[in-house]
Amino acid sequence: MAMMFIVAQYCFAVTLSTGLTEAGGAIGDTSTGTELPAKIGAVLKVVIGISGIILAILVVYAGVMWMTAGGDPGAVKKAREYIVNGVIGLIICLLAYALTTFIVTQIETNVLKPK
């Protein structure tokens, strides 16, 4: 569980630093000449990174909830549901990140800079 949280923090930090740099700092900043798809991609990467961190925290919280359930079947079932939902959410965030990166890259290379 802790490793997933550490990876989520690292991914968020990298996404935040590189994503905002690619977007030219602020979203409305047009002085760098960065294209709109890159800005949209940077914003989506940051949003997906934040979502991943929230879901990782949810999984850790559910683990603590499970460990402190004291054998109560209702509490264990609720914690297990949180963990399953958190893992599904993390998978969706990873797929959304991959899809966003692919689409923005394809738009930049094929539409904005044709060969």
XYZ file of C-alpha atoms in Angstrom:
115
model
C 0.000 0.000 0.000
C 2.746 2.432 0.917
C 4.557 1.791 -2.358
C 1.422 2.716 -4.333
C 1.156 5.963 -2.383
C 4.827 6.791 -2.991
C 4.471 6.092 -6.716
C 1.352 8.267 -6.877
C 3.175 11.136 -5.159
C 6.130 10.841 -7.536
C 3.861 10.717 -10.603
C 1.978 13.773 -9.372
C 5.187 15.713 -8.770
C 6.565 14.859 -12.206
C 3.243 15.600 -13.873
C 2.893 18.905 -12.083
C 6.415 20.079 -12.879
C 6.581 18.895 -16.497
C 2.918 19.452 -17.268
C 2.900 23.090 -16.258
C 6.225 23.674 -17.997
C 4.824 22.205 -21.211
C 1.770 24.409 -20.844
C 3.899 27.519 -20.658
C 3.348 28.208 -16.977
C -0.165 29.479 -16.492
C -2.952 28.177 -18.684
C -3.736 31.562 -20.222
C -0.085 32.360 -20.957
C 0.348 32.642 -24.729
C 3.744 34.300 -24.700
C 5.563 30.967 -25.116
C 3.689 30.048 -28.286
C 2.675 26.632 -26.931
C -0.207 25.129 -28.851
C -3.659 24.556 -27.357
C -3.531 20.711 -27.396
C -0.367 20.786 -25.293
C -2.039 23.091 -22.785
C -5.123 20.896 -22.609
C -2.939 17.824 -22.217
C -0.972 19.441 -19.409
C -4.118 20.379 -17.526
C -5.544 16.879 -17.957
C -2.302 15.315 -16.727
C -2.410 17.418 -13.563
C -6.088 16.596 -12.940
C -5.467 12.882 -13.484
C -2.441 13.039 -11.187
C -4.480 14.633 -8.413
C -7.210 12.017 -8.900
C -4.628 9.259 -8.599
C -3.324 10.661 -5.336
C -6.839 10.921 -3.919
C -7.567 7.309 -4.889
C -4.275 6.113 -3.393
C -5.194 7.853 -0.140
C -8.599 6.132 -0.290
C -6.923 2.728 -0.597
C -4.630 3.460 2.364
C -7.612 4.673 4.413
C -9.524 1.489 3.572
C -6.534 -0.596 4.645
C -6.418 1.174 7.995
C -10.172 0.759 8.299
C -9.818 -2.977 7.634
C -7.012 -3.364 10.177
C -9.009 -1.563 12.875
C -12.278 -3.382 12.123
C -11.768 -5.680 15.092
C -13.360 -8.648 13.346
C -16.627 -6.872 12.536
C -17.797 -8.435 9.248
C -19.678 -5.302 8.199
C -16.645 -3.057 8.625
C -14.385 -5.548 6.815
C -16.841 -5.752 3.910
C -17.029 -1.953 3.685
C -13.213 -1.656 3.751
C -12.882 -4.340 1.060
C -15.349 -2.447 -1.154
C -13.331 0.755 -0.684
C -10.134 -1.033 -1.667
C -11.698 -2.588 -4.770
C -13.204 0.736 -5.827
C -9.921 2.566 -5.173
C -7.914 0.090 -7.242
C -10.440 0.280 -10.085
C -10.224 4.073 -9.916
C -6.421 3.970 -10.031
C -6.546 1.723 -13.084
C -8.973 4.125 -14.763
C -6.642 7.060 -13.943
C -3.658 5.251 -15.443
C -5.613 4.409 -18.595
C -6.885 7.985 -18.850
C -3.336 9.298 -18.500
C -2.065 6.946 -21.215
C -4.958 7.780 -23.541
C -4.587 11.529 -23.001
C -0.855 11.391 -23.644
C -1.373 9.361 -26.820
C -4.134 11.597 -28.211
C -2.327 14.874 -27.494
C 0.891 13.526 -29.014
C -0.933 12.359 -32.140
C -2.704 15.697 -32.540
C 0.562 17.613 -32.143
C 2.534 15.459 -34.586
C -0.106 14.712 -37.226
C -2.459 17.684 -37.219
C -0.413 20.667 -36.078
C 2.922 19.657 -37.605
C 2.162 17.549 -40.696
C 5.073 16.012 -42.584
